Tab-separated table of C-alpha atoms in Angstrom:
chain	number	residue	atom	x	y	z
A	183	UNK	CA	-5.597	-8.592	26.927
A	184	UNK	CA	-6.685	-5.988	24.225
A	185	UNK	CA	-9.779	-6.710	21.822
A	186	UNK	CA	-9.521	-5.590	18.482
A	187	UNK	CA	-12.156	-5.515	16.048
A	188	UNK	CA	-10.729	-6.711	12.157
A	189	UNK	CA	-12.777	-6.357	9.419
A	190	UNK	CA	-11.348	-9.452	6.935
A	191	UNK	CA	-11.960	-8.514	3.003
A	192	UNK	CA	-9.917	-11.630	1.122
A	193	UNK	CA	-11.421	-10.400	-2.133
A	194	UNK	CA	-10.351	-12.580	-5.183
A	195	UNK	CA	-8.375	-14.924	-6.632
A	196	UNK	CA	-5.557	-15.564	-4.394
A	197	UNK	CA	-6.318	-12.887	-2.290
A	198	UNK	CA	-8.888	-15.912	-0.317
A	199	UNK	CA	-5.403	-18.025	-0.246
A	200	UNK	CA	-2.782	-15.319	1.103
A	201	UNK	CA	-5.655	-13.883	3.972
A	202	UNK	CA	-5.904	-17.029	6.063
A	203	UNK	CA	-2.716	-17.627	6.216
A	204	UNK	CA	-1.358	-13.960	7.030
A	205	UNK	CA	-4.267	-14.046	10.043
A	206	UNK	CA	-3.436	-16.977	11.386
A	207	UNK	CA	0.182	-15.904	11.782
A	208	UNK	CA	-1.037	-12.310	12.719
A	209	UNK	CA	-3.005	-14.401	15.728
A	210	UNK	CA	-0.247	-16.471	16.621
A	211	UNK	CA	2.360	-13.529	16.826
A	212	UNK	CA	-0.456	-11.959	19.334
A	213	UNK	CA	-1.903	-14.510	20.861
A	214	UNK	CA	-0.401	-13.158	24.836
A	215	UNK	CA	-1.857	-9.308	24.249
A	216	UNK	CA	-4.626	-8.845	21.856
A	217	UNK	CA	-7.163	-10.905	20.913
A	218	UNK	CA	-9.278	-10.405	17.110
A	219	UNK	CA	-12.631	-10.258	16.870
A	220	UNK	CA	-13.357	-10.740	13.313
A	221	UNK	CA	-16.280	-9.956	10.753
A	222	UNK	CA	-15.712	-11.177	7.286
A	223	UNK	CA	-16.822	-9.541	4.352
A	224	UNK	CA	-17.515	-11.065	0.963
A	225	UNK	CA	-16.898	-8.741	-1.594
A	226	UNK	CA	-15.175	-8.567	-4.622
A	227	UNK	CA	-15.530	-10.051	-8.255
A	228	UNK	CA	-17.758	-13.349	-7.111
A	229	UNK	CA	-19.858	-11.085	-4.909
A	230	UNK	CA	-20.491	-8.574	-7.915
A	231	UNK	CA	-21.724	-11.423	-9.898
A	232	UNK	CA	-23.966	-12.699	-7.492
A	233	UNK	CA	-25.792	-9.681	-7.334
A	234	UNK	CA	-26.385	-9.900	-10.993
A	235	UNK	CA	-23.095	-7.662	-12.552
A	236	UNK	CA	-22.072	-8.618	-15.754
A	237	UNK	CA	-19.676	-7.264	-18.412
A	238	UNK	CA	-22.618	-6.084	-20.513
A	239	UNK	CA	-23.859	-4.361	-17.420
A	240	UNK	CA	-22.024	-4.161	-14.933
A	241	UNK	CA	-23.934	-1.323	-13.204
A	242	UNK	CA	-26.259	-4.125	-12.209
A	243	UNK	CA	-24.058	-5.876	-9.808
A	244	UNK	CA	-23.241	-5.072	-6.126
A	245	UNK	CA	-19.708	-3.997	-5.426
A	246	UNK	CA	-20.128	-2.132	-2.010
A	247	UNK	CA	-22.784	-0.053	-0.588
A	248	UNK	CA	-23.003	2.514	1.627
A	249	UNK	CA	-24.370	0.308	4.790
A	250	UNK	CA	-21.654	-1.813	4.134
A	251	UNK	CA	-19.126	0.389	4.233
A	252	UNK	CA	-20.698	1.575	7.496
A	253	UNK	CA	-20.234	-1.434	8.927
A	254	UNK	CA	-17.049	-2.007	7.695
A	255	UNK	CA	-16.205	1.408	9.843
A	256	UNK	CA	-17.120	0.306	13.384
A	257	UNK	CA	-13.529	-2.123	12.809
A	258	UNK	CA	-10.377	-1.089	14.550
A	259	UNK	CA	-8.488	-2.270	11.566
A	260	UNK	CA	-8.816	-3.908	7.982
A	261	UNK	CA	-7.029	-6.737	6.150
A	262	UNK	CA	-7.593	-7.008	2.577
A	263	UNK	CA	-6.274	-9.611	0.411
A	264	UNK	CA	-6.323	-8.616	-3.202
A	265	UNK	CA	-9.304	-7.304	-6.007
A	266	UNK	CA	-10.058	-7.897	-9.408
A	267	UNK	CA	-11.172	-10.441	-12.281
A	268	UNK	CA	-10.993	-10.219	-15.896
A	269	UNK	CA	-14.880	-11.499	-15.636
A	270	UNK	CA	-15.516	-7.418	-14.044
A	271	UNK	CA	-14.705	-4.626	-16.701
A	272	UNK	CA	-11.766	-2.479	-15.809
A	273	UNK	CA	-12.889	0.051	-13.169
A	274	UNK	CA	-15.796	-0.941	-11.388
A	275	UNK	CA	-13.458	-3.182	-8.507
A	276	UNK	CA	-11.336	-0.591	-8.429
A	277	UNK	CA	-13.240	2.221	-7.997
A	278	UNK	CA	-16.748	0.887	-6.958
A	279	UNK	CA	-14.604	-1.171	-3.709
A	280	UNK	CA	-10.810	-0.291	-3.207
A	281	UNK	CA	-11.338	3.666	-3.753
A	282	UNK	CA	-14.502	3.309	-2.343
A	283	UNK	CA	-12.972	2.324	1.170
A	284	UNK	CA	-10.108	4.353	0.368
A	285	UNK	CA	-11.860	7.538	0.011
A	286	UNK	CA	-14.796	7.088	2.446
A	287	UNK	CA	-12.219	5.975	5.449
A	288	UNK	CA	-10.063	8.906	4.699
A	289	UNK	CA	-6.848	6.755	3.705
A	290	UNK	CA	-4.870	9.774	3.081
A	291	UNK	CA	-1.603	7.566	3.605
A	292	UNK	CA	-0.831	4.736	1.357
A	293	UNK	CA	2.436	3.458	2.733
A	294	UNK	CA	4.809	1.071	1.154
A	295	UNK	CA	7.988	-0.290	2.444
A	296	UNK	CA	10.745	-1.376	0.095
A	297	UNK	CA	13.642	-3.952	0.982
A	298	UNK	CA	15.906	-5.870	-0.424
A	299	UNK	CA	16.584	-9.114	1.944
A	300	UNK	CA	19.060	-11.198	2.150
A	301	UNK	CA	19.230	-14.712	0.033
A	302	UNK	CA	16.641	-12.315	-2.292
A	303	UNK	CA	17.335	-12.268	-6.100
A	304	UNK	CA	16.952	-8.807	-7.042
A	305	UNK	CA	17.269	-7.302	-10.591
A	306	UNK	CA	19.552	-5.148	-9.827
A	307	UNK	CA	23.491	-5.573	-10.470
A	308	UNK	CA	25.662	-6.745	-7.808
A	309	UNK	CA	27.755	-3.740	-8.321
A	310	UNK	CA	24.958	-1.276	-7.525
A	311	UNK	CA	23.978	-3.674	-4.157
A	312	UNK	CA	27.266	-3.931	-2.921
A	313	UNK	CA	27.161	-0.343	-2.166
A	314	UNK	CA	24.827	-1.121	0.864
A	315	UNK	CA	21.507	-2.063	2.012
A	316	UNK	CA	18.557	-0.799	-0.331
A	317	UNK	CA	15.592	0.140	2.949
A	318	UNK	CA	13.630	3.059	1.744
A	319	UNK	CA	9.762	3.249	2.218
A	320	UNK	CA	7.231	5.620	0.004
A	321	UNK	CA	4.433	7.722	1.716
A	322	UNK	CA	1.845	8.352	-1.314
A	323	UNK	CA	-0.619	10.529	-0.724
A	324	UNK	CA	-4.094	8.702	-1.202
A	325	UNK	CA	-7.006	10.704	-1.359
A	326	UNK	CA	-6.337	13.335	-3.873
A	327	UNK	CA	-4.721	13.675	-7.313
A	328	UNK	CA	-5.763	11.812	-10.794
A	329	UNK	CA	-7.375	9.350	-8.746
A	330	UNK	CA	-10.491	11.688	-7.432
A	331	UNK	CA	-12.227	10.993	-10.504
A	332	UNK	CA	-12.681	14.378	-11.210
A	333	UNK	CA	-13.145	14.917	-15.389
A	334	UNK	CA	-15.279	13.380	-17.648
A	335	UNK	CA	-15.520	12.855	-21.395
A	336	UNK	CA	-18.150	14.518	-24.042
A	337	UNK	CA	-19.276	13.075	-27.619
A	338	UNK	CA	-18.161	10.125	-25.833
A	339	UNK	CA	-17.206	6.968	-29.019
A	340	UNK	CA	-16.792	9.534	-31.939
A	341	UNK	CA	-13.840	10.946	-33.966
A	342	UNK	CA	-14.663	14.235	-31.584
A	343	UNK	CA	-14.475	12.843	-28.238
A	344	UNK	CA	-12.607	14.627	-25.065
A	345	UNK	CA	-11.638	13.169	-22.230
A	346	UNK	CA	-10.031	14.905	-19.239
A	347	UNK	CA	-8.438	13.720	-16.040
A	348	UNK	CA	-8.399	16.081	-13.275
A	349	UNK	CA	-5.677	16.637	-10.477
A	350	UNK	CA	-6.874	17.565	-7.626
A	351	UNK	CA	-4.478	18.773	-4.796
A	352	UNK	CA	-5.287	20.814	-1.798
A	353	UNK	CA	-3.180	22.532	0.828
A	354	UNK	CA	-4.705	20.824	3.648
A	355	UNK	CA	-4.589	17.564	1.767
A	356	UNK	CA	-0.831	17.789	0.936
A	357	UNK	CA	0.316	19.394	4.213
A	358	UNK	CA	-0.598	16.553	6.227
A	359	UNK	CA	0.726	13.626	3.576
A	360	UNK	CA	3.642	15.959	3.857
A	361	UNK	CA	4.322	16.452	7.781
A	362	UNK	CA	3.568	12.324	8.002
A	363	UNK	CA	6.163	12.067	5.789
A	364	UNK	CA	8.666	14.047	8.061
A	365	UNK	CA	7.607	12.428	11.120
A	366	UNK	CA	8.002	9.319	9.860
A	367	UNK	CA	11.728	10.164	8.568
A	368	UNK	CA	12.285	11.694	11.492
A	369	UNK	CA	12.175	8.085	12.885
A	370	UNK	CA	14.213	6.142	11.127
A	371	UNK	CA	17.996	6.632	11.191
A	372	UNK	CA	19.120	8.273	8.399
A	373	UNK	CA	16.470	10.596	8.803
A	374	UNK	CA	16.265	11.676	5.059
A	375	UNK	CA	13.052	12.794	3.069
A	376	UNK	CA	12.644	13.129	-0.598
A	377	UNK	CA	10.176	15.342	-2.006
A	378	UNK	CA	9.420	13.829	-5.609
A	379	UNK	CA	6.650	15.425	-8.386
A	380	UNK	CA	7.483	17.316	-11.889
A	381	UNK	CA	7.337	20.731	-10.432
A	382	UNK	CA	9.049	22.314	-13.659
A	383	UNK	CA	5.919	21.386	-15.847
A	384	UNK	CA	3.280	20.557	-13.453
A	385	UNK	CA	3.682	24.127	-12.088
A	386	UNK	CA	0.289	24.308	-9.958
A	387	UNK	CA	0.736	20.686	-8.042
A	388	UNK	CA	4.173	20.570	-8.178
A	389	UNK	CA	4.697	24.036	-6.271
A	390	UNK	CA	2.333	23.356	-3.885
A	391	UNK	CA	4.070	20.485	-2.799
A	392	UNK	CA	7.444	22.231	-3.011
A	393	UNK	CA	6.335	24.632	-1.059
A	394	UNK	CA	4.773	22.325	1.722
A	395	UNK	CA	7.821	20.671	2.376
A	396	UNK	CA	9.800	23.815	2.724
A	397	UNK	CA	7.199	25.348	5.114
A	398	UNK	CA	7.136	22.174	7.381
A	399	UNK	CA	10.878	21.345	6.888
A	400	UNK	CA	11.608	23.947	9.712
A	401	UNK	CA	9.988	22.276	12.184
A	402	UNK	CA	12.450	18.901	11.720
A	403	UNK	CA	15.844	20.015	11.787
A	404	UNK	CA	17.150	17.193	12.375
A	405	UNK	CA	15.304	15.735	8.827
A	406	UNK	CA	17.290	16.180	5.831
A	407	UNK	CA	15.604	17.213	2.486
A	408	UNK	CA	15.959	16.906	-0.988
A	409	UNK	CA	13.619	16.715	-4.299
A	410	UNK	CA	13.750	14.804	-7.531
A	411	UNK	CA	12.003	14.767	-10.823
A	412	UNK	CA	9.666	11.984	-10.832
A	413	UNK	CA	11.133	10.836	-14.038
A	414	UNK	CA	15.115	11.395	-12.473
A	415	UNK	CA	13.443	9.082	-9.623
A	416	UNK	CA	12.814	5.852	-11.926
A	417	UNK	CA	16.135	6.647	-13.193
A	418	UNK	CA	17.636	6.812	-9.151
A	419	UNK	CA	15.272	3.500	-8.559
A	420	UNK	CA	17.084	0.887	-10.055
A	421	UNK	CA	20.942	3.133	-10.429
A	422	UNK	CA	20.763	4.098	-6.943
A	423	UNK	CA	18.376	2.769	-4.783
A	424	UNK	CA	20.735	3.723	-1.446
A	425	UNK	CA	20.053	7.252	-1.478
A	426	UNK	CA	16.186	6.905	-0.854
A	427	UNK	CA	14.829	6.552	2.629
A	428	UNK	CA	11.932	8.338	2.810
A	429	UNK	CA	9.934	9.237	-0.701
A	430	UNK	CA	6.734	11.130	-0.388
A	431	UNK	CA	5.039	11.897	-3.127
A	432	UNK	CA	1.271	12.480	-5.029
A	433	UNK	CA	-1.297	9.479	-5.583
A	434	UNK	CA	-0.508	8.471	-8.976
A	435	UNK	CA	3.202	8.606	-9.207
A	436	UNK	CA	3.565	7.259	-5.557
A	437	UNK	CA	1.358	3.955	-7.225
A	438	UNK	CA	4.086	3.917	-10.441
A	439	UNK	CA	7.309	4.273	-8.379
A	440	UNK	CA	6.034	1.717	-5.739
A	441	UNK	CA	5.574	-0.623	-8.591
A	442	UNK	CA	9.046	-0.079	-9.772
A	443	UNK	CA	10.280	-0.551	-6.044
A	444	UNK	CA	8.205	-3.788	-5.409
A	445	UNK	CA	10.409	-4.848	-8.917
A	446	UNK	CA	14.006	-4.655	-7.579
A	447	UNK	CA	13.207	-5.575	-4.161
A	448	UNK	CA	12.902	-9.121	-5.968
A	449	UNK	CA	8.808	-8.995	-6.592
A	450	UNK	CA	5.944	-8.372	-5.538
A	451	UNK	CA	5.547	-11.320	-3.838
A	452	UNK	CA	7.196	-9.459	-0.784
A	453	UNK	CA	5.648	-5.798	-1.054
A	454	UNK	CA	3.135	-5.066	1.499
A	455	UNK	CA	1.290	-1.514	2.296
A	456	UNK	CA	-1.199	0.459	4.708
A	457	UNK	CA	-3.615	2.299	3.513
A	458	UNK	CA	-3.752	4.799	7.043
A	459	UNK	CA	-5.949	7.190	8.239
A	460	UNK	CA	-2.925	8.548	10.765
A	461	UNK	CA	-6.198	10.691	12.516
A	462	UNK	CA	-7.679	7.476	13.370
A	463	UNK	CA	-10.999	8.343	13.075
A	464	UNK	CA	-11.483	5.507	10.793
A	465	UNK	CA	-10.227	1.866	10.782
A	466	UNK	CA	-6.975	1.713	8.554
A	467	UNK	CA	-6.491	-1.132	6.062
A	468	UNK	CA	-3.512	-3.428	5.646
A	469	UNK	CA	-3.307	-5.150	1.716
A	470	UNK	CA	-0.136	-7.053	-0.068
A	471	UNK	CA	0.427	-4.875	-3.459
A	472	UNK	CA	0.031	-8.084	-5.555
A	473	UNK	CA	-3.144	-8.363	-7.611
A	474	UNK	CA	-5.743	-11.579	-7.690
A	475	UNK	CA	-3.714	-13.268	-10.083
A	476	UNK	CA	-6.620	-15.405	-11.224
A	477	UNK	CA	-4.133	-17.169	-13.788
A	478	UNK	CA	-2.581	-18.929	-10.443
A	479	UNK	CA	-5.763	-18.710	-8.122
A	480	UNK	CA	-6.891	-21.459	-6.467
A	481	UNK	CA	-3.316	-23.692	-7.174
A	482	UNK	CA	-2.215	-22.949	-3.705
A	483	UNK	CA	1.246	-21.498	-5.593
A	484	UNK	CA	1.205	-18.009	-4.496
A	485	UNK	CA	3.377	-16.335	-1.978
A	486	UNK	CA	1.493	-15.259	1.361
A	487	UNK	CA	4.790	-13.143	2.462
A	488	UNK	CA	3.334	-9.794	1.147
A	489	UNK	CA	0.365	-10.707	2.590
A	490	UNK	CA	2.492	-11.977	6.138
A	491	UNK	CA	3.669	-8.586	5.890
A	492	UNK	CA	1.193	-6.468	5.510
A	493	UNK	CA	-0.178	-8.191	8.719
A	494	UNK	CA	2.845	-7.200	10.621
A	495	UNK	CA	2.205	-3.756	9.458
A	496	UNK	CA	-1.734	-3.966	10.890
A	497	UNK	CA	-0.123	-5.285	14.221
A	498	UNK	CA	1.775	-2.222	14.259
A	499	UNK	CA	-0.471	0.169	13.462
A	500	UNK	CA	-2.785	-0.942	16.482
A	501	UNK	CA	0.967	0.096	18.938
A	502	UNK	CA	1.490	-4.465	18.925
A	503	UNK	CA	4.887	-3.950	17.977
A	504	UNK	CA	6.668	-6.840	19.715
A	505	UNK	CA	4.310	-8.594	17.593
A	506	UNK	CA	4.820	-7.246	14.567
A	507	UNK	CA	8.790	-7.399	15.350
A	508	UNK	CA	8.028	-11.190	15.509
A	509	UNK	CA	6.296	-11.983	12.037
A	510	UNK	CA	9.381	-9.583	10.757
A	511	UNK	CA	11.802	-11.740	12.297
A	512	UNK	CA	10.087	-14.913	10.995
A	513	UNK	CA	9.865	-14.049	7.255
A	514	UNK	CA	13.524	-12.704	7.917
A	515	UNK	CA	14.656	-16.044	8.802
A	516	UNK	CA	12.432	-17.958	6.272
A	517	UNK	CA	13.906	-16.102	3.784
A	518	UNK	CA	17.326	-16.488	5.032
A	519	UNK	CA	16.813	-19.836	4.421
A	520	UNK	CA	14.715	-20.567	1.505
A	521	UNK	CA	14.868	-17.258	-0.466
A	522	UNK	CA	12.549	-17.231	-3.021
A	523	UNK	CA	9.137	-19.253	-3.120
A	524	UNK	CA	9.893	-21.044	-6.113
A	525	UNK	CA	9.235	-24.907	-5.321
A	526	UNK	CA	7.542	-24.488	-2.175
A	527	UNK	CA	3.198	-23.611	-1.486
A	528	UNK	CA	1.345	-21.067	0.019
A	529	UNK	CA	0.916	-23.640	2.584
A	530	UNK	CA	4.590	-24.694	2.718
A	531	UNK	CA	6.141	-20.674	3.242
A	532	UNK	CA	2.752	-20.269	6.004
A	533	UNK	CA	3.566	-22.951	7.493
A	534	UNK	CA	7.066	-22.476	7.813
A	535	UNK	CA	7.141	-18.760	8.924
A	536	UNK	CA	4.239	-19.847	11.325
A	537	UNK	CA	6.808	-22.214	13.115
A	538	UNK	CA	8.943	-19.370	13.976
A	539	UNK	CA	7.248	-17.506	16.040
């Protein structure tokens, strides 16, 4: 039996709900080949105010330090439950702890898969899903881009003030977001990768990326390519979701569209992600796309499925993928059942997906 090492981050709000139950199912589903050895870490909005953070100054509070996050590294894998508070101005969770990790661990893969399921209310018409199943997943590239905090702002509060946001994109960075992309199409059946940016006005980025993809194309013939406007793609999204299977794309539009995708797939209540370091130098980390939803927290209402999944996508990542097939195969046939969560706990839908494996 194989011991793994988890680093457990439940966060906030009902991110402390959603973790236990995803981690008891992820030990069920495992419980014959791996065993968990697990370190909990308590960080997040209630930690930040503990250490004296508070929306006057929120400098003063402890969101997560360097030893920390040193610790957090000597994990084989991460699962995070969700961040944020309206208690924490906007910003210091999100940078100070999710890009922290993000950046530090070399998550240069954010990956999100998007599917519409069975006995699923989706938004879309019945026209556009009757043309066939909607199974597409987005690789985002994680570390670069608008989110490197690169810019700044002078006279900072007066009538004169400039801000800039800087995009920062590098040919080592996109090549291997890029050739992850491709082998990961070149796994799945219909074997199709879309290249999606704004190359006619973002000229720099977006032809870098073009480029990329043609150079590494070569080397998967058997992976078919095509590219899209980012703005033609939101348009494609929710018109014609059955022509995606493989998106790949730059940090901040791979966060927008994945958004959009978690929408018609019938919620984010059932969108999960990895945020990968494929090297695997440095523990990867598994989180449902959902926020804290502090308006809900603590009611024992929310929906542990992204959560479920994201677990099965851990399992996975760590080569368990009889386990992961199981959870699949359980929240398949809870939701062939059930559906939706509406009218049943976070307890109830654990509970029930638990008894199926």
């Amino acid at each position: 039996m194989q011991t793994y090492k988890l680093a457990v981050i439940p966060g906030d709000g009902i991110g402390r709900e959603v973790t236990p139950v995803a981690l008891k199912i992820l030990k069920k589903a495992t419980n014959s080949v791996a065993e968990f050895v697990e370190e909990h870490f308590e960080l997040g909005a209630e930690h930040w105010a503990a250490t004296g953070g508070t929306f006057e100054h929120p400098e003063s509070g402890e969101v997560l330090t360097d030893e920390t996050l040193e610790a957090i590294r000597k994990n084989d894998a991460i699962l995070l439950g969700a961040v944020g508070d309206p208690s924490v101005p906007s910003g210091v969770l999100e940078r100070g702890l999710l890009l922290k990790l993000r950046f530090g661990l070399d998550h240069y893969i954010n990956l999100r898969p998007s599917k519409i399921y069975p006995n699923v209310d989706s938004p879309l018409s019945d026209k556009i899903l009757g043309r066939g199943p909607v199974d597409f997943i987005v690789v985002r590239e994680g570390t670069e881009g608008l989110y490197c905090g690169a810019g700044g702002s002078v006279r900072t509060g007066s009538e004169n003030e400039v801000a800039t946001e800087v995009s920062i994109n590098t040919a080592y960075g996109v090549e291997r977001t890029v050739r992850y992309a491709f082998e990961l199409a070149n796994t799945r059946e219909r074997k199709k990768l879309t290249l999606v940016h704004k190359h006619n006005v973002l000229v720099n980025a977006g032809h870098l990326w073009r480029r990329t993809v043609e150079k590494v194309a070569p080397e998967f013939p058997d992976v078919s390519t095509d590219y899209l406007h980012v703005d033609a793609t939101t348009i494609f999204l929710v018109t014609d979701p059955q022509r995606f299977d493989v998106i790949v794309t730059d940090n901040l539009f791979g966060d927008i569209l994945t958004d959009e995708a978690g929408a018609i797939s019938g919620g984010i209540g059932l969108a999960a992600s990895g945020n990968i370091d494929a090297s695997r130098r440095n523990p990867s980390m598994f989180e449902p796309v959902h926020g804290s939803a502090p308006d809900i927290a603590g009611q024992n209402l929310a929906d542990p499925r992204a959560a479920i999944l994201s677990a099965a996508m851990l399992a996975e990542h760590l080569g368990l993928n009889d386990a992961g097939a199981k959870i699949r195969e359980a929240i398949d046939a809870d939701i062939l059942e059930f559906g939706t969560a509406k009218g049943r706990s976070t307890t109830q839908i654990g509970d029930s997906i638990l008894s199926r494996i």
